[in-house]
Amino acid sequence: MSTETGDDSRTRETGHGEDDGRAAGARRAARRDAAVRAAVAQGLLGPDHPLVALLDVTGIRESAAELREAFAAVTPSGTPVLHAFAVKATPLVPVLRLLHTEGIGAEVASPGELALARAAGVPPERTVLDSPAKTPAELREALALGIAVNADNPQELARIDALMAESPARPAGLRSPLGIRVNPQVGGGTIEALSTATATSKFGVALRDEGAREWVVRAYLDRPWLTRLHTHTGSQGIALPLMARGVAETYALAEEINRRAGRQQVDTVDIGGGLPVDFTSDTAGPTYTRYARLLKETVPGLFDGRYGLVTEFGRSLLAKHGTVVARVEYAKSAGGRAVAVTHAGVQVAARTVYTPAAWPLRIAAYDAAGRPKAGPAVMQDVAGPACFAGDLLAREIPLPLLEQNDYVAALDTGAYAFAHHYGYNSLPRPAVHGFTAHHVNRADGTDHVSGTDRTNRTGGPGPGVAFALVRPAQTAEEIVAESGGAHLDALIP
């Protein structure tokens, strides 16, 4: 097993690959800058629209391609590989649809997420159901549709047994690939709340608990229709070698099951997702290529063609491609520190506001026209609109001094941020727009070939930056309706 450390793997990625990563990051930043400028010019941002979320369609497509190519490079031709996007990361139907067109399926963990995936046109055979609390109705629906299911625990497996017994056509007519999720208990990372492979994690069968491993093996031997094995060690704050170790433990279990069964019963290993994201720069890293290579070095038998693979990446596919842009409503000073009061806070970045040390965000400054703001750096706070003192996107951050009517952008918020609205103060959900920046390669929004300004200021089709509405802004009427407005007198006798 590889003993590669994080530092070792970073050293190995230097050179041409690192240069490519920096260049891709620069292109991503240029597209973002062009989109902010165009959003102001086209009226998506302004006094009456002080908050908007933007998704970089080109960037999403590039991440999907990199994921596919990274695992294709380490698996023999013809190896079945399903990359299933973790819907929880960005639960927006047009995003799921885009990823589906890019060859990415869906990993769902609730009836709502399954409904989103189906609405996006993701077929059952490219959908995986994971959840630690599946109801009988959820399991019945999944089996009827032919969706893959990973049982979380012995009681859930007993429910599946009962459902299998309900239909005389099963297991012979079973379309759903079925497996068990195991927790290899290899340890946690720097963010305890996201560490899924600790000794006491709520997920899966804890393999190192007394009798657990033998129970799993026996469960497979007693049920020839169990053909998958699932683990999920990765998440933000987890080192790649630890992720690979969790996969290695699961592979070893699959080998043991197959050896004792005397046949290739487990034919697919679902390695989960959880590739960490670098929130400190525009460079995406660690890369799928680096992780796939590490996995092949650590677990070569998993990549020799005998096993199909399923992955469940989420944050790493979308985070870098989302930006929340907010207008500076007021600029003030408190205790000698500059404070920019904006319309983006806890409602679009709850993790950052409540646990800023674990989830810091980069902030970019733009002037009233949406151009990157220049000037000497001044330490200042970027505050949100919610009525509590801690609603801050950033504390004591060096930026050009923000003024009233400027804009701030919270970067890398394409996952677990604006798509997960938190209704504090009944603040409305912002509109989400996808954008495509045609031929834009510079921060000033100019064409990288001709140098001419191609920013589309009309809002219609044409060169420059084109926007597509992904989710409309929430209206006050919708807030009232969701808050029981149709049941006005329900509590009055």
Short mmCIF file of C-alpha atoms in Angstrom, two decimals:
data_model
loop_
_atom_site.label_atom_id
_atom_site.label_comp_id
_atom_site.label_asym_id
_atom_site.label_seq_id
_atom_site.Cartn_x
_atom_site.Cartn_y
_atom_site.Cartn_z
CA MET A 1 0.00 0.00 0.00
CA SER A 2 1.26 3.47 -0.88
CA THR A 3 2.58 5.64 1.92
CA GLU A 4 2.52 8.80 -0.17
CA THR A 5 1.99 11.90 1.95
CA GLY A 6 0.14 15.04 0.94
CA ASP A 7 3.46 16.86 0.52
CA ASP A 8 4.87 14.03 -1.62
CA SER A 9 1.90 14.08 -3.98
CA ARG A 10 2.00 17.86 -4.31
CA THR A 11 5.67 17.63 -5.24
CA ARG A 12 4.92 15.05 -7.92
CA GLU A 13 2.29 17.32 -9.47
CA THR A 14 4.65 20.21 -10.09
CA GLY A 15 5.82 21.09 -13.56
CA HIS A 16 3.66 21.11 -16.66
CA GLY A 17 0.51 19.91 -14.84
CA GLU A 18 0.80 22.68 -12.27
CA ASP A 19 1.25 25.25 -15.05
CA ASP A 20 -1.87 23.87 -16.76
CA GLY A 21 -3.77 24.23 -13.50
CA ARG A 22 -2.72 27.84 -13.07
CA ALA A 23 -3.68 28.61 -16.67
CA ALA A 24 -7.10 27.00 -16.20
CA GLY A 25 -7.58 28.99 -13.02
CA ALA A 26 -6.71 32.21 -14.82
CA ARG A 27 -9.23 31.43 -17.55
CA ARG A 28 -11.87 30.68 -14.95
CA ALA A 29 -11.18 33.97 -13.18
CA ALA A 30 -11.37 35.85 -16.49
CA ARG A 31 -14.74 34.29 -17.31
CA ARG A 32 -16.01 35.21 -13.85
CA ASP A 33 -14.87 38.81 -14.15
CA ALA A 34 -16.50 39.10 -17.56
CA ALA A 35 -19.73 37.62 -16.19
CA VAL A 36 -19.90 40.06 -13.27
CA ARG A 37 -19.40 42.99 -15.60
CA ALA A 38 -22.02 41.66 -18.00
CA ALA A 39 -24.49 40.98 -15.17
CA VAL A 40 -24.33 44.65 -14.19
CA ALA A 41 -24.54 45.82 -17.80
CA GLN A 42 -27.54 43.60 -18.52
CA GLY A 43 -29.41 44.54 -15.36
CA LEU A 44 -29.13 41.22 -13.57
CA LEU A 45 -27.38 43.18 -10.82
CA GLY A 46 -28.32 46.64 -9.66
CA PRO A 47 -30.32 48.64 -7.11
CA ASP A 48 -33.43 46.49 -7.64
CA HIS A 49 -31.49 43.23 -7.97
CA PRO A 50 -28.77 43.43 -5.31
CA LEU A 51 -27.92 39.72 -5.17
CA VAL A 52 -27.38 37.09 -7.84
CA ALA A 53 -25.69 33.71 -8.14
CA LEU A 54 -23.71 32.79 -11.24
CA LEU A 55 -22.69 29.37 -12.58
CA ASP A 56 -19.88 28.96 -15.11
CA VAL A 57 -21.21 26.48 -17.68
CA THR A 58 -17.85 26.12 -19.40
CA GLY A 59 -16.13 25.35 -16.11
CA ILE A 60 -18.71 22.71 -15.17
CA ARG A 61 -18.25 21.00 -18.52
CA GLU A 62 -14.48 21.05 -18.09
CA SER A 63 -14.65 19.49 -14.63
CA ALA A 64 -16.93 16.71 -15.87
CA ALA A 65 -14.54 15.98 -18.74
CA GLU A 66 -11.55 15.92 -16.40
CA LEU A 67 -13.30 13.45 -14.11
CA ARG A 68 -14.17 11.11 -16.95
CA GLU A 69 -10.71 11.31 -18.48
CA ALA A 70 -8.89 10.81 -15.16
CA PHE A 71 -10.53 7.45 -14.47
CA ALA A 72 -10.49 6.36 -18.10
CA ALA A 73 -6.71 6.75 -17.95
CA VAL A 74 -6.36 4.27 -15.06
CA THR A 75 -8.92 1.63 -16.07
CA PRO A 76 -8.73 -0.91 -18.89
CA SER A 77 -10.85 -0.23 -21.94
CA GLY A 78 -14.39 -1.49 -21.44
CA THR A 79 -14.39 -1.18 -17.65
CA PRO A 80 -17.87 -0.09 -16.51
CA VAL A 81 -17.48 3.27 -14.73
CA LEU A 82 -20.40 5.36 -13.49
CA HIS A 83 -19.66 8.85 -12.23
CA ALA A 84 -22.71 9.82 -10.17
CA PHE A 85 -22.89 13.46 -9.08
CA ALA A 86 -23.76 13.92 -5.40
CA VAL A 87 -27.00 15.85 -5.87
CA LYS A 88 -26.82 17.28 -2.36
CA ALA A 89 -23.89 19.44 -3.46
CA THR A 90 -25.94 21.52 -5.93
CA PRO A 91 -29.57 20.40 -6.06
CA LEU A 92 -30.64 22.35 -9.14
CA VAL A 93 -32.39 20.55 -11.99
CA PRO A 94 -30.61 22.41 -14.84
CA VAL A 95 -27.24 21.58 -13.25
CA LEU A 96 -28.16 17.89 -13.10
CA ARG A 97 -29.35 18.08 -16.69
CA LEU A 98 -26.08 19.67 -17.82
CA LEU A 99 -24.04 17.03 -16.02
CA HIS A 100 -26.22 14.29 -17.53
CA THR A 101 -25.39 15.57 -21.01
CA GLU A 102 -21.73 15.42 -19.98
CA GLY A 103 -21.96 11.74 -19.06
CA ILE A 104 -22.46 12.16 -15.31
CA GLY A 105 -25.22 10.35 -13.41
CA ALA A 106 -26.77 11.12 -10.03
CA GLU A 107 -26.21 9.98 -6.46
CA VAL A 108 -29.31 10.77 -4.40
CA ALA A 109 -30.01 10.58 -0.69
CA SER A 110 -33.66 11.55 -0.31
CA PRO A 111 -36.99 11.39 -2.15
CA GLY A 112 -36.52 15.05 -3.10
CA GLU A 113 -33.11 14.46 -4.63
CA LEU A 114 -34.43 11.47 -6.55
CA ALA A 115 -37.28 13.63 -7.87
CA LEU A 116 -34.75 16.25 -9.01
CA ALA A 117 -32.64 13.66 -10.79
CA ARG A 118 -35.68 12.20 -12.54
CA ALA A 119 -36.86 15.69 -13.54
CA ALA A 120 -33.43 16.26 -15.08
CA GLY A 121 -33.80 13.12 -17.17
CA VAL A 122 -31.16 11.05 -15.39
CA PRO A 123 -32.12 7.43 -16.12
CA PRO A 124 -32.53 4.92 -13.28
CA GLU A 125 -29.54 2.88 -14.42
CA ARG A 126 -27.33 5.94 -13.88
CA THR A 127 -28.75 6.72 -10.44
CA VAL A 128 -27.55 5.52 -7.04
CA LEU A 129 -29.59 5.79 -3.83
CA ASP A 130 -27.60 6.33 -0.64
CA SER A 131 -29.06 7.43 2.67
CA PRO A 132 -28.73 6.27 6.27
CA ALA A 133 -32.50 6.54 6.78
CA LYS A 134 -34.33 5.09 3.77
CA THR A 135 -38.01 4.38 4.36
CA PRO A 136 -39.78 1.28 3.03
CA ALA A 137 -41.51 3.47 0.44
CA GLU A 138 -38.17 4.86 -0.80
CA LEU A 139 -36.70 1.38 -1.09
CA ARG A 140 -39.79 0.05 -2.87
CA GLU A 141 -39.68 2.90 -5.40
CA ALA A 142 -35.97 2.41 -6.06
CA LEU A 143 -36.37 -1.32 -6.64
CA ALA A 144 -39.33 -0.73 -8.94
CA LEU A 145 -37.38 1.78 -11.01
CA GLY A 146 -34.17 -0.26 -11.18
CA ILE A 147 -32.08 2.26 -9.23
CA ALA A 148 -28.91 1.04 -7.51
CA VAL A 149 -29.25 0.89 -3.72
CA ASN A 150 -26.54 0.69 -1.06
CA ALA A 151 -27.98 -0.65 2.19
CA ASP A 152 -26.64 1.25 5.17
CA ASN A 153 -27.15 -1.29 7.97
CA PRO A 154 -28.52 -4.75 8.86
CA GLN A 155 -32.03 -3.48 9.54
CA GLU A 156 -32.22 -1.84 6.14
CA LEU A 157 -30.98 -5.01 4.50
CA ALA A 158 -33.78 -6.89 6.29
CA ARG A 159 -36.26 -4.43 4.76
CA ILE A 160 -34.83 -5.13 1.33
CA ASP A 161 -35.19 -8.86 2.03
CA ALA A 162 -38.86 -8.32 2.80
CA LEU A 163 -39.40 -6.28 -0.35
CA MET A 164 -37.67 -8.94 -2.41
CA ALA A 165 -40.04 -11.52 -0.95
CA GLU A 166 -43.08 -9.44 -1.92
CA SER A 167 -42.51 -9.99 -5.62
CA PRO A 168 -42.41 -13.49 -7.10
CA ALA A 169 -40.28 -12.11 -9.95
CA ARG A 170 -37.43 -11.25 -7.64
CA PRO A 171 -34.56 -11.86 -7.38
CA ALA A 172 -34.56 -13.30 -10.90
CA GLY A 173 -36.21 -10.15 -12.26
CA LEU A 174 -34.18 -7.75 -10.14
CA ARG A 175 -32.96 -4.72 -12.10
CA SER A 176 -31.46 -2.73 -9.23
CA PRO A 177 -27.80 -3.35 -8.44
CA LEU A 178 -27.68 -3.83 -4.67
CA GLY A 179 -24.85 -3.57 -2.18
CA ILE A 180 -23.93 -2.67 1.38
CA ARG A 181 -22.19 0.46 2.58
CA VAL A 182 -19.27 -0.22 4.90
CA ASN A 183 -17.32 2.11 7.14
CA PRO A 184 -13.64 1.10 7.08
CA GLN A 185 -13.06 3.19 10.24
CA VAL A 186 -9.75 4.53 8.97
CA GLY A 187 -10.10 7.87 10.74
CA GLY A 188 -11.22 11.45 10.22
CA GLY A 189 -9.92 14.68 8.81
CA THR A 190 -9.66 18.30 9.87
CA ILE A 191 -13.45 18.88 9.86
CA GLU A 192 -15.04 16.49 12.35
CA ALA A 193 -18.61 17.05 11.13
CA LEU A 194 -17.66 15.85 7.63
CA SER A 195 -15.52 12.87 8.60
CA THR A 196 -17.47 9.78 7.55
CA ALA A 197 -14.96 7.02 8.36
CA THR A 198 -14.39 7.56 12.06
CA ALA A 199 -14.90 4.81 14.63
CA THR A 200 -18.35 6.11 15.54
CA SER A 201 -19.59 7.46 12.20
CA LYS A 202 -23.32 7.11 11.61
CA PHE A 203 -22.75 5.78 8.08
CA GLY A 204 -22.53 2.17 6.99
CA VAL A 205 -21.51 -1.03 8.76
CA ALA A 206 -18.52 -0.36 11.03
CA LEU A 207 -16.08 -2.99 9.79
CA ARG A 208 -13.80 -3.06 12.82
CA ASP A 209 -16.59 -3.57 15.34
CA GLU A 210 -16.67 -7.07 16.78
CA GLY A 211 -18.32 -9.51 14.39
CA ALA A 212 -19.16 -6.83 11.79
CA ARG A 213 -16.84 -7.98 9.03
CA GLU A 214 -18.03 -11.57 9.27
CA TRP A 215 -21.64 -10.36 9.23
CA VAL A 216 -21.01 -8.49 5.98
CA VAL A 217 -19.34 -11.50 4.34
CA ARG A 218 -22.15 -13.79 5.44
CA ALA A 219 -24.75 -11.30 4.20
CA TYR A 220 -23.27 -11.58 0.71
CA LEU A 221 -22.90 -15.33 0.80
CA ASP A 222 -26.55 -15.66 1.81
CA ARG A 223 -27.73 -13.23 -0.89
CA PRO A 224 -26.23 -13.91 -4.33
CA TRP A 225 -27.99 -10.78 -5.62
CA LEU A 226 -25.72 -8.49 -3.57
CA THR A 227 -23.16 -7.50 -6.21
CA ARG A 228 -21.85 -4.10 -5.12
CA LEU A 229 -19.80 -2.87 -2.19
CA HIS A 230 -19.84 0.78 -1.16
CA THR A 231 -17.68 3.08 0.95
CA HIS A 232 -17.28 6.82 1.27
CA THR A 233 -14.24 8.01 3.18
CA GLY A 234 -13.59 11.32 1.45
CA SER A 235 -14.83 14.81 2.22
CA GLN A 236 -13.47 18.30 2.69
CA GLY A 237 -10.58 18.13 5.14
CA ILE A 238 -9.68 14.50 4.34
CA ALA A 239 -6.17 13.79 3.01
CA LEU A 240 -5.98 11.84 -0.23
CA PRO A 241 -3.89 8.99 1.25
CA LEU A 242 -6.59 8.45 3.89
CA MET A 243 -9.27 8.39 1.19
CA ALA A 244 -7.24 5.82 -0.74
CA ARG A 245 -6.78 3.75 2.39
CA GLY A 246 -10.54 3.58 2.87
CA VAL A 247 -10.93 2.35 -0.71
CA ALA A 248 -8.16 -0.21 -0.17
CA GLU A 249 -9.90 -1.63 2.91
CA THR A 250 -13.14 -1.96 0.96
CA TYR A 251 -11.40 -3.61 -1.99
CA ALA A 252 -9.83 -6.15 0.38
CA LEU A 253 -13.30 -6.96 1.70
CA ALA A 254 -14.63 -7.43 -1.84
CA GLU A 255 -11.78 -9.84 -2.54
CA GLU A 256 -12.57 -11.78 0.63
CA ILE A 257 -16.26 -12.04 -0.27
CA ASN A 258 -15.46 -13.26 -3.77
CA ARG A 259 -12.89 -15.75 -2.54
CA ARG A 260 -15.30 -17.24 -0.03
CA ALA A 261 -18.13 -17.25 -2.57
CA GLY A 262 -15.92 -19.04 -5.06
CA ARG A 263 -16.94 -16.63 -7.80
CA GLN A 264 -16.92 -12.93 -8.76
CA GLN A 265 -20.03 -12.05 -6.74
CA VAL A 266 -19.01 -8.45 -6.00
CA ASP A 267 -18.48 -7.04 -9.46
CA THR A 268 -18.61 -3.30 -8.70
CA VAL A 269 -17.02 -1.16 -5.98
CA ASP A 270 -18.60 2.21 -5.25
CA ILE A 271 -15.73 4.33 -3.90
CA GLY A 272 -17.86 7.36 -3.02
CA GLY A 273 -16.59 10.88 -3.59
CA GLY A 274 -15.41 13.65 -1.31
CA LEU A 275 -12.42 15.00 -3.23
CA PRO A 276 -11.39 18.13 -1.29
CA VAL A 277 -11.45 21.58 -2.89
CA ASP A 278 -8.79 24.28 -2.60
CA PHE A 279 -10.67 27.39 -1.49
CA THR A 280 -7.52 29.52 -1.31
CA SER A 281 -6.93 30.18 -5.02
CA ASP A 282 -8.44 29.91 -8.48
CA THR A 283 -6.41 26.78 -9.15
CA ALA A 284 -8.48 23.62 -8.80
CA GLY A 285 -6.81 21.00 -6.70
CA PRO A 286 -6.26 18.29 -5.81
CA THR A 287 -7.17 17.06 -9.27
CA TYR A 288 -9.11 13.98 -10.30
CA THR A 289 -6.04 12.87 -12.21
CA ARG A 290 -3.90 12.95 -9.10
CA TYR A 291 -6.48 11.06 -7.05
CA ALA A 292 -7.09 8.42 -9.72
CA ARG A 293 -3.35 7.78 -10.06
CA LEU A 294 -2.98 7.49 -6.29
CA LEU A 295 -5.83 5.00 -6.16
CA LYS A 296 -4.27 2.85 -8.87
CA GLU A 297 -0.93 2.88 -7.06
CA THR A 298 -2.57 2.06 -3.72
CA VAL A 299 -5.14 -0.50 -4.93
CA PRO A 300 -3.90 -1.86 -8.28
CA GLY A 301 -6.24 -4.86 -8.18
CA LEU A 302 -9.27 -2.56 -8.29
CA PHE A 303 -8.09 -1.26 -11.64
CA ASP A 304 -7.20 -4.47 -13.45
CA GLY A 305 -10.57 -4.80 -15.18
CA ARG A 306 -12.26 -7.24 -12.82
CA TYR A 307 -14.35 -4.61 -11.08
CA GLY A 308 -16.69 -1.90 -12.28
CA LEU A 309 -16.44 1.44 -10.51
CA VAL A 310 -18.88 4.02 -9.20
CA THR A 311 -17.84 7.45 -7.97
CA GLU A 312 -19.95 10.03 -6.13
CA PHE A 313 -18.17 13.38 -6.41
CA GLY A 314 -20.07 16.57 -5.71
CA ARG A 315 -18.26 19.59 -4.31
CA SER A 316 -15.23 19.11 -6.53
CA LEU A 317 -17.38 19.20 -9.69
CA LEU A 318 -19.24 22.43 -8.88
CA ALA A 319 -17.64 24.55 -6.14
CA LYS A 320 -15.14 26.39 -8.32
CA HIS A 321 -17.78 27.27 -10.88
CA GLY A 322 -20.20 29.23 -8.72
CA THR A 323 -20.06 32.86 -7.58
CA VAL A 324 -22.42 34.88 -5.41
CA VAL A 325 -22.35 38.59 -6.28
CA ALA A 326 -23.88 41.17 -3.94
CA ARG A 327 -24.25 44.93 -4.05
CA VAL A 328 -22.69 47.02 -1.31
CA GLU A 329 -25.73 48.78 0.10
CA TYR A 330 -23.79 50.80 2.65
CA ALA A 331 -20.14 51.37 3.52
CA LYS A 332 -19.47 52.37 7.10
CA SER A 333 -16.88 52.27 9.86
CA ALA A 334 -17.01 50.71 13.33
CA GLY A 335 -14.20 50.82 15.86
CA GLY A 336 -11.88 52.12 13.19
CA ARG A 337 -12.59 49.23 10.83
CA ALA A 338 -14.31 49.61 7.48
CA VAL A 339 -17.48 47.54 7.08
CA ALA A 340 -19.22 46.86 3.76
CA VAL A 341 -22.86 45.95 4.34
CA THR A 342 -24.01 43.73 1.47
CA HIS A 343 -26.93 41.49 0.54
CA ALA A 344 -24.99 38.20 0.80
CA GLY A 345 -24.58 36.49 4.14
CA VAL A 346 -25.86 33.55 6.09
CA GLN A 347 -28.70 32.86 3.66
CA VAL A 348 -26.26 31.91 0.88
CA ALA A 349 -23.14 30.88 2.84
CA ALA A 350 -24.37 29.39 6.11
CA ARG A 351 -21.31 27.23 6.72
CA THR A 352 -18.94 30.17 6.31
CA VAL A 353 -20.94 32.43 8.61
CA TYR A 354 -21.36 29.90 11.41
CA THR A 355 -17.97 28.15 11.15
CA PRO A 356 -15.66 30.64 9.40
CA ALA A 357 -12.44 28.89 10.43
CA ALA A 358 -13.49 25.69 8.66
CA TRP A 359 -15.14 27.32 5.65
CA PRO A 360 -13.41 30.62 4.75
CA LEU A 361 -14.36 32.12 1.42
CA ARG A 362 -12.33 34.26 -0.93
CA ILE A 363 -13.91 37.63 -1.64
CA ALA A 364 -13.38 39.67 -4.81
CA ALA A 365 -14.15 43.39 -5.09
CA TYR A 366 -15.80 45.02 -8.11
CA ASP A 367 -16.71 48.63 -8.77
CA ALA A 368 -20.20 49.95 -9.53
CA ALA A 369 -19.82 48.96 -13.19
CA GLY A 370 -18.82 45.40 -12.29
CA ARG A 371 -15.14 45.81 -13.11
CA PRO A 372 -12.45 44.38 -10.82
CA LYS A 373 -11.73 47.10 -8.29
CA ALA A 374 -8.22 48.48 -7.96
CA GLY A 375 -6.61 50.38 -5.12
CA PRO A 376 -4.58 49.86 -1.98
CA ALA A 377 -5.70 47.03 0.26
CA VAL A 378 -7.63 48.07 3.36
CA MET A 379 -8.56 45.69 6.16
CA GLN A 380 -12.35 45.52 6.27
CA ASP A 381 -15.31 43.32 7.09
CA VAL A 382 -17.82 42.14 4.52
CA ALA A 383 -21.18 41.87 6.24
CA GLY A 384 -24.46 40.26 5.25
CA PRO A 385 -28.03 41.49 5.68
CA ALA A 386 -29.20 39.18 8.49
CA CYS A 387 -30.04 40.59 11.89
CA PHE A 388 -27.29 39.06 14.00
CA ALA A 389 -23.77 40.30 14.59
CA GLY A 390 -22.00 37.25 13.23
CA ASP A 391 -23.48 37.50 9.74
CA LEU A 392 -20.14 38.16 8.07
CA LEU A 393 -18.82 36.69 4.83
CA ALA A 394 -15.31 37.78 5.79
CA ARG A 395 -13.59 39.39 8.76
CA GLU A 396 -10.60 41.73 8.49
CA ILE A 397 -9.96 40.92 4.86
CA PRO A 398 -7.59 43.04 2.76
CA LEU A 399 -9.46 44.49 -0.22
CA PRO A 400 -9.57 47.77 -2.11
CA LEU A 401 -11.80 49.98 0.03
CA LEU A 402 -15.38 49.06 -0.78
CA GLU A 403 -17.80 51.92 -1.37
CA GLN A 404 -21.55 52.20 -1.63
CA ASN A 405 -22.86 50.68 -4.90
CA ASP A 406 -19.73 48.55 -5.41
CA TYR A 407 -20.09 44.78 -5.62
CA VAL A 408 -18.50 41.90 -3.74
CA ALA A 409 -18.26 38.34 -4.98
CA ALA A 410 -18.05 35.27 -2.76
CA LEU A 411 -15.99 32.85 -4.84
CA ASP A 412 -16.09 29.06 -5.07
CA THR A 413 -19.73 28.90 -3.95
CA GLY A 414 -21.04 26.55 -6.63
CA ALA A 415 -21.63 23.78 -4.07
CA TYR A 416 -23.22 23.79 -0.60
CA ALA A 417 -23.85 27.54 -0.72
CA PHE A 418 -26.44 29.53 -2.69
CA ALA A 419 -28.20 26.34 -3.83
CA HIS A 420 -28.89 25.58 -0.14
CA HIS A 421 -30.81 28.68 0.87
CA TYR A 422 -31.17 29.36 4.59
CA GLY A 423 -34.30 31.41 5.25
CA TYR A 424 -33.04 33.60 8.10
CA ASN A 425 -35.10 36.83 8.35
CA SER A 426 -37.22 35.41 5.51
CA LEU A 427 -34.55 36.62 3.11
CA PRO A 428 -35.47 35.56 -0.45
CA ARG A 429 -33.60 33.00 -2.48
CA PRO A 430 -31.46 34.77 -5.10
CA ALA A 431 -31.81 34.19 -8.80
CA VAL A 432 -29.30 31.73 -10.22
CA HIS A 433 -28.03 32.23 -13.76
CA GLY A 434 -25.73 30.05 -15.79
CA PHE A 435 -23.33 31.92 -18.03
CA THR A 436 -21.16 31.23 -21.02
CA ALA A 437 -18.37 33.69 -21.78
CA HIS A 438 -17.54 33.42 -25.47
CA HIS A 439 -13.89 34.05 -26.37
CA VAL A 440 -13.32 35.97 -23.15
CA ASN A 441 -9.90 35.39 -21.65
CA ARG A 442 -9.01 38.59 -19.83
CA ALA A 443 -10.19 40.12 -16.61
CA ASP A 444 -11.44 43.23 -18.44
CA GLY A 445 -13.88 41.18 -20.52
CA THR A 446 -12.09 41.71 -23.81
CA ASP A 447 -11.71 39.19 -26.59
CA HIS A 448 -8.46 37.24 -26.20
CA VAL A 449 -7.95 37.23 -29.98
CA SER A 450 -9.01 40.64 -31.21
CA GLY A 451 -8.87 42.65 -27.99
CA THR A 452 -12.29 44.13 -28.72
CA ASP A 453 -15.00 44.43 -26.08
CA ARG A 454 -17.49 41.61 -26.74
CA THR A 455 -19.57 41.96 -23.57
CA ASN A 456 -23.22 41.50 -24.50
CA ARG A 457 -25.04 44.47 -23.02
CA THR A 458 -28.42 43.75 -24.55
CA GLY A 459 -29.31 40.59 -22.68
CA GLY A 460 -30.02 38.86 -25.98
CA PRO A 461 -28.06 36.29 -27.92
CA GLY A 462 -24.72 37.23 -29.39
CA PRO A 463 -21.05 37.28 -28.60
CA GLY A 464 -19.69 38.11 -25.15
CA VAL A 465 -21.41 36.74 -22.07
CA ALA A 466 -24.73 34.93 -22.43
CA PHE A 467 -26.90 34.15 -19.40
CA ALA A 468 -29.53 31.44 -18.87
CA LEU A 469 -31.92 31.47 -15.93
CA VAL A 470 -31.42 28.40 -13.74
CA ARG A 471 -33.68 29.37 -10.84
CA PRO A 472 -35.69 32.61 -10.54
CA ALA A 473 -35.41 34.84 -7.51
CA GLN A 474 -37.94 34.07 -4.81
CA THR A 475 -40.78 36.58 -4.53
CA ALA A 476 -42.36 37.96 -1.39
CA GLU A 477 -45.58 36.19 -2.35
CA GLU A 478 -43.76 32.87 -2.50
CA ILE A 479 -42.24 33.48 0.93
CA VAL A 480 -45.72 34.12 2.34
CA ALA A 481 -47.09 30.99 0.67
CA GLU A 482 -44.26 28.81 2.02
CA SER A 483 -44.83 30.28 5.47
CA GLY A 484 -48.44 29.11 5.73
CA GLY A 485 -50.10 32.13 4.15
CA ALA A 486 -52.98 29.99 2.88
CA HIS A 487 -53.71 28.88 6.44
CA LEU A 488 -54.05 32.30 8.02
CA ASP A 489 -56.49 31.37 10.81
CA ALA A 490 -55.30 27.81 11.41
CA LEU A 491 -54.28 28.48 15.02
CA ILE A 492 -57.23 30.65 15.99
CA PRO A 493 -60.08 28.71 17.69
#
